[in-house]
mmCIF file of C-alpha atoms in Angstrom:
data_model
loop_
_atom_site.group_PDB
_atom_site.id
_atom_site.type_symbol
_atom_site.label_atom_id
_atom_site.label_comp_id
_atom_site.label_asym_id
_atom_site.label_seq_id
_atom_site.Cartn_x
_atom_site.Cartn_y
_atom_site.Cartn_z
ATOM 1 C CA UNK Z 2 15.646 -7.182 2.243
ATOM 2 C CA UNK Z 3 14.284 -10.810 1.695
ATOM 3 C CA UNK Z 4 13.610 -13.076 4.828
ATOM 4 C CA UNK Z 5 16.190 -15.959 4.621
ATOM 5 C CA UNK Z 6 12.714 -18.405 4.040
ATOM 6 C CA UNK Z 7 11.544 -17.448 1.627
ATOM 7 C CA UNK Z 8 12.589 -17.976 -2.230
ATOM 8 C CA UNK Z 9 12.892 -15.612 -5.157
ATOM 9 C CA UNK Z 10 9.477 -15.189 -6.458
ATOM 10 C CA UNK Z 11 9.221 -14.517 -10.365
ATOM 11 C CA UNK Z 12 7.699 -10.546 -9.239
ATOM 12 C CA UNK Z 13 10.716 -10.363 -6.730
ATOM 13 C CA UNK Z 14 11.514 -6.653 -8.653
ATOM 14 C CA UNK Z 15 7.979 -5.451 -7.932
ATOM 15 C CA UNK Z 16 7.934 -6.747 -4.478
ATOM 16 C CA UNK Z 17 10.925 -4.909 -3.691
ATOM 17 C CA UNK Z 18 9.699 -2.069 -5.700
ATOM 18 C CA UNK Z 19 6.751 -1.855 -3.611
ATOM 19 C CA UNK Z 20 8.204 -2.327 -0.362
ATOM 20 C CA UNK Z 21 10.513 0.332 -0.640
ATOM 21 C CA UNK Z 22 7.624 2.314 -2.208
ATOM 22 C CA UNK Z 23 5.786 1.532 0.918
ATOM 23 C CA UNK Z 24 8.114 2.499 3.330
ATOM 24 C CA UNK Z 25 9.143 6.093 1.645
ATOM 25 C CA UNK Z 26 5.161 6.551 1.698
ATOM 26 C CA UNK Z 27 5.196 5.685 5.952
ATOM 27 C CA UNK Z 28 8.130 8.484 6.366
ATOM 28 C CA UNK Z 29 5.946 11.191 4.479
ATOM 29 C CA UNK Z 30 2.566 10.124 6.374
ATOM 30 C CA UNK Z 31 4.650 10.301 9.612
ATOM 31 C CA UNK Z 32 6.178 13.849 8.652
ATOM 32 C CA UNK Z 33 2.777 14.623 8.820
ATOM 33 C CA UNK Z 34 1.921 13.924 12.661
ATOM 34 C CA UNK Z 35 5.087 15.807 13.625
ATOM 35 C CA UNK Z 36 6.010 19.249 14.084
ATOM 36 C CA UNK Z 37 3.594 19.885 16.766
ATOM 37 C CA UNK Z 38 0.613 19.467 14.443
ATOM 38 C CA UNK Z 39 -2.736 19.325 16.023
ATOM 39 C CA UNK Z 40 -4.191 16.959 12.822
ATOM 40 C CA UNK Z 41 -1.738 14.941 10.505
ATOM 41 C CA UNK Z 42 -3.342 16.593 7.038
ATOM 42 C CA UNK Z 43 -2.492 19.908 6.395
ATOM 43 C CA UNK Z 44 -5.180 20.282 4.415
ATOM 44 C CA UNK Z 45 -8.269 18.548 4.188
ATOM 45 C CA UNK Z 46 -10.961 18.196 1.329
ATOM 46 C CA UNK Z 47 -14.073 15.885 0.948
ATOM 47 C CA UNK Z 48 -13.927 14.217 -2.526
ATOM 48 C CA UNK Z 49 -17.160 12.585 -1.962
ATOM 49 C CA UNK Z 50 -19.585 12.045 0.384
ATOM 50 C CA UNK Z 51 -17.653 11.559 3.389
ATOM 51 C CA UNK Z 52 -14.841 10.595 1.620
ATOM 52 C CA UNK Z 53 -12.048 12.726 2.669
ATOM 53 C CA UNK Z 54 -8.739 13.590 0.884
ATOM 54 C CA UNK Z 55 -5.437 15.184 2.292
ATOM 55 C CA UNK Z 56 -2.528 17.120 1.437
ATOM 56 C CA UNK Z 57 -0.631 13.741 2.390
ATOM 57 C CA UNK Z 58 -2.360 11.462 0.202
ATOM 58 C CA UNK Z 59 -1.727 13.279 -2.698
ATOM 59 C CA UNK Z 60 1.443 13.453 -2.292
ATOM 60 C CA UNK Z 61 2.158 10.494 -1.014
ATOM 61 C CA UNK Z 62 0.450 9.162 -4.224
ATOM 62 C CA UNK Z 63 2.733 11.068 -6.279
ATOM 63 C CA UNK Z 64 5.891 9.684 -5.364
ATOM 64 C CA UNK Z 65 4.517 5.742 -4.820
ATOM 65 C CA UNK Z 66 3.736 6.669 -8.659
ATOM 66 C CA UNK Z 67 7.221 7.812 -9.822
ATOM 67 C CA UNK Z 68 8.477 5.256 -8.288
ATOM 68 C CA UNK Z 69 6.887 3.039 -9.821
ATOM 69 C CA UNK Z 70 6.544 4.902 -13.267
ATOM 70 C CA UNK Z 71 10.738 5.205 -13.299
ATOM 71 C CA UNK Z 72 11.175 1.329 -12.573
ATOM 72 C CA UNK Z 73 8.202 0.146 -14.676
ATOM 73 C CA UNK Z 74 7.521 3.167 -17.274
ATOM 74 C CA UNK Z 75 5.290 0.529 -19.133
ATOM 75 C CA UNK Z 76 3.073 -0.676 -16.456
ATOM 76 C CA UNK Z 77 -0.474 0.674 -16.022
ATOM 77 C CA UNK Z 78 -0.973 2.580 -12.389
ATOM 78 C CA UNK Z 79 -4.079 3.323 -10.360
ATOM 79 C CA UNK Z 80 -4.250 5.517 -7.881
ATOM 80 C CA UNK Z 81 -7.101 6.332 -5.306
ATOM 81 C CA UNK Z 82 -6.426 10.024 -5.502
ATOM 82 C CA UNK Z 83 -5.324 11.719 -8.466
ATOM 83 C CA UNK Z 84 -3.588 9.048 -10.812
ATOM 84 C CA UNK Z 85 -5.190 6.261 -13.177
ATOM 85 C CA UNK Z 86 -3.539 5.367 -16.333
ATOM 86 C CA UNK Z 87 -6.009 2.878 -16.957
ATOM 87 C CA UNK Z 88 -9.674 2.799 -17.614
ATOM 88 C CA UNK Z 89 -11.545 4.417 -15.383
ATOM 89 C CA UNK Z 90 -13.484 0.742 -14.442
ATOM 90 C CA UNK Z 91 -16.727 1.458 -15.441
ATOM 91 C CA UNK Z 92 -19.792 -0.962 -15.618
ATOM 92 C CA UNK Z 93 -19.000 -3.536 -17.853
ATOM 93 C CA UNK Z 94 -15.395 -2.231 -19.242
ATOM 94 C CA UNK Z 95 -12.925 -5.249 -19.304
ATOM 95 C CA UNK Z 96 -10.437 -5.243 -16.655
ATOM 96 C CA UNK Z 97 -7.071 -4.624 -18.622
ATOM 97 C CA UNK Z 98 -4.373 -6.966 -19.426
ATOM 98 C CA UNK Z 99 -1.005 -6.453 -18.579
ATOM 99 C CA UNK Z 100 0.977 -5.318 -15.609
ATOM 100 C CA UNK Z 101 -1.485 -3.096 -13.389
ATOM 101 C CA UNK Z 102 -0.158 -1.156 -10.097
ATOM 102 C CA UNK Z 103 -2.930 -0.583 -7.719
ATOM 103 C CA UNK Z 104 -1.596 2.179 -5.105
ATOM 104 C CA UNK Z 105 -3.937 3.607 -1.800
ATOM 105 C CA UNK Z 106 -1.549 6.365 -0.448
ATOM 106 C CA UNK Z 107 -3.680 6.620 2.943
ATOM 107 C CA UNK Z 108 -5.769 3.569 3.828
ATOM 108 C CA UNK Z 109 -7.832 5.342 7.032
ATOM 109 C CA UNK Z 110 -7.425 8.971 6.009
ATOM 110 C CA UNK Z 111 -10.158 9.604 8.192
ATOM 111 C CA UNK Z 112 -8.496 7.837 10.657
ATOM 112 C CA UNK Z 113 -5.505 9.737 9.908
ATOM 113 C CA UNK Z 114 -7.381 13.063 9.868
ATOM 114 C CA UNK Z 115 -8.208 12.524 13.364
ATOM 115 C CA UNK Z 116 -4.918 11.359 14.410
ATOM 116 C CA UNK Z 117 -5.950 7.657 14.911
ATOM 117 C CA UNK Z 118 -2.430 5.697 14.155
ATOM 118 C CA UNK Z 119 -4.572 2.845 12.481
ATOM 119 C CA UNK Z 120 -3.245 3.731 8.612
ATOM 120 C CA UNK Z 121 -1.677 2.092 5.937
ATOM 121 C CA UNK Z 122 -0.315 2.615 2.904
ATOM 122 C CA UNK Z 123 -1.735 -0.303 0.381
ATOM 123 C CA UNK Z 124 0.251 -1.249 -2.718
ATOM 124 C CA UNK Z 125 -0.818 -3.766 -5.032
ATOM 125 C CA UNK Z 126 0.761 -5.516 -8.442
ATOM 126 C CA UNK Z 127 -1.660 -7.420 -10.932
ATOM 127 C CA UNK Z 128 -0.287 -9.259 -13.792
ATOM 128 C CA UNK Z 129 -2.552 -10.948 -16.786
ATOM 129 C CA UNK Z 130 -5.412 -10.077 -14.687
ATOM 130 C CA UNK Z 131 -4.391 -11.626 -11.233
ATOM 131 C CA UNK Z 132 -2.926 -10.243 -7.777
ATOM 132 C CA UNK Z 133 0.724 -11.136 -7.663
ATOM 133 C CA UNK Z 134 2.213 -9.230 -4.839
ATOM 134 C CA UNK Z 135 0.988 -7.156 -1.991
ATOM 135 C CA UNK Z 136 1.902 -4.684 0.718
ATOM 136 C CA UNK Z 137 0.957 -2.750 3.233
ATOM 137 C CA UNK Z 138 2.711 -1.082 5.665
ATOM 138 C CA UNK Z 139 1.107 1.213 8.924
ATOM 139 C CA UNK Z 140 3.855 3.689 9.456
ATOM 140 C CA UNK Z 141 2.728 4.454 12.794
ATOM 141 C CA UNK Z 142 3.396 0.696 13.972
ATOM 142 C CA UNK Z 143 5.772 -0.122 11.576
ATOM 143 C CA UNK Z 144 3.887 -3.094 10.824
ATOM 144 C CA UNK Z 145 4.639 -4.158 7.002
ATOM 145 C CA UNK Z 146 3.113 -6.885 5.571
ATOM 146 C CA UNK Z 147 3.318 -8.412 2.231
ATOM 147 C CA UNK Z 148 3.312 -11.527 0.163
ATOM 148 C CA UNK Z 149 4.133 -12.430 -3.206
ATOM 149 C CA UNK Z 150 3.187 -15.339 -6.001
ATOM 150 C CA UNK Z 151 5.525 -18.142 -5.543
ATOM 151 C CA UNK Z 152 7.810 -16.486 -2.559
ATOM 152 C CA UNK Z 153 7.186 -20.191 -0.722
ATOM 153 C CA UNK Z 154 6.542 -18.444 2.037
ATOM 154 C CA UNK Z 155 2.894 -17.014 2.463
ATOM 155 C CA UNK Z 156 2.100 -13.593 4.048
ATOM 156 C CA UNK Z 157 5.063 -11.929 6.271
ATOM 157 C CA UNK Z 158 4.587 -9.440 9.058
ATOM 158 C CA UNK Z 159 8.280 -7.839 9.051
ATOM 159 C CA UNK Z 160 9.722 -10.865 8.079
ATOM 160 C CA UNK Z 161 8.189 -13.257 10.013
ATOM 161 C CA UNK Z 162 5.247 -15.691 8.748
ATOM 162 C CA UNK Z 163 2.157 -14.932 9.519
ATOM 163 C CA UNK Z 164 0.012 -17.973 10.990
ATOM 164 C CA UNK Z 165 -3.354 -18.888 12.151
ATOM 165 C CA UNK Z 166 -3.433 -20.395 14.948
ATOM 166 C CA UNK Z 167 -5.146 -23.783 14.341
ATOM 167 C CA UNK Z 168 -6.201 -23.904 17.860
ATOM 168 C CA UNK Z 169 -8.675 -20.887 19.012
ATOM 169 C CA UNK Z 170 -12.208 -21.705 18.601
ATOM 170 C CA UNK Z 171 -13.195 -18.037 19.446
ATOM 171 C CA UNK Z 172 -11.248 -14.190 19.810
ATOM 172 C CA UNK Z 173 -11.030 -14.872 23.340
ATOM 173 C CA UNK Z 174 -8.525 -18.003 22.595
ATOM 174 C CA UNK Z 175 -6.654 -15.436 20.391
#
């Protein structure tokens, strides 16, 4: 679905791609707060710190990545969770070359974990070194936005533009 504004941006597949990716990702993480569930995870494990991991972000993760894997088998992927086919970005190793998918299956799992409806799934596309397209879509508001290199067109929220307005001076104009 392209907005009838905007052009055909040279990454039109990947924005696509990653829409679609996006929005398969928002009907798992809502699967997930249904069924009379009294937490949207499942299961729950701390991967760090208090950085926590779910049974929905993996697999969300998991089919963002073959998603991506069966329309760009050559492209590099990293995931937040469980899948990097790239370096592992270490001090001082070179950011690789190439065409780079960047994929956060649960932006606000602890959010998420606590039933907050302020998540997002986050999928990213670097080419040659720079960001190309973006998306990110909350599920729970249905709010997707994204924006691509050359689309014309800026940042969308469903379709629409999304604009600053030129005239607030403070959040209370807003």
């Amino acid at each position: 679905m392209t907005d009838s504004n905007s052009k055909q941006t040279p990454y039109q597949a990947q924005l696509e791609l990653a829409k679609s990716a996006a929005l398969k990702a928002g009907e798992i993480i809502r699967s997930y707060n249904s069924v009379g569930r009294t937490n949207n995870s499942a299961v729950v494990s701390v991967k760090s710190g208090v950085d926590l991991v779910t049974e929905a972000d993996t697999r969300v993760e998991k089919v963002v990545t073959e998603m991506i894997k069966n329309a760009f088998p050559d492209d590099m992927i990293v995931g937040e969770e469980d899948y990097a086919s790239c370096p592992s970005g270490a001090q001082g190793e070179h950011f690789p070359k190439g065409s780079i998918w960047c994929v956060d299956p649960i932006d606000g799992t602890t959010n998420f974990v606590h039933n907050y409806p302020f998540v997002a799934v986050s999928i990213g596309f670097i080419h040659d070194s720079i960001p190309r397209v973006g998306v990110v879509y909350n599920p729970f508001t249905d709010s997707l936005y994204e924006a691509a290199e050359g689309s014309g067109v800026g940042t969308l929220l469903n379709g629409n533009p999304v604009r600053v307005d030129s005239e607030a001076s403070s959040l209370q104009d807003c």
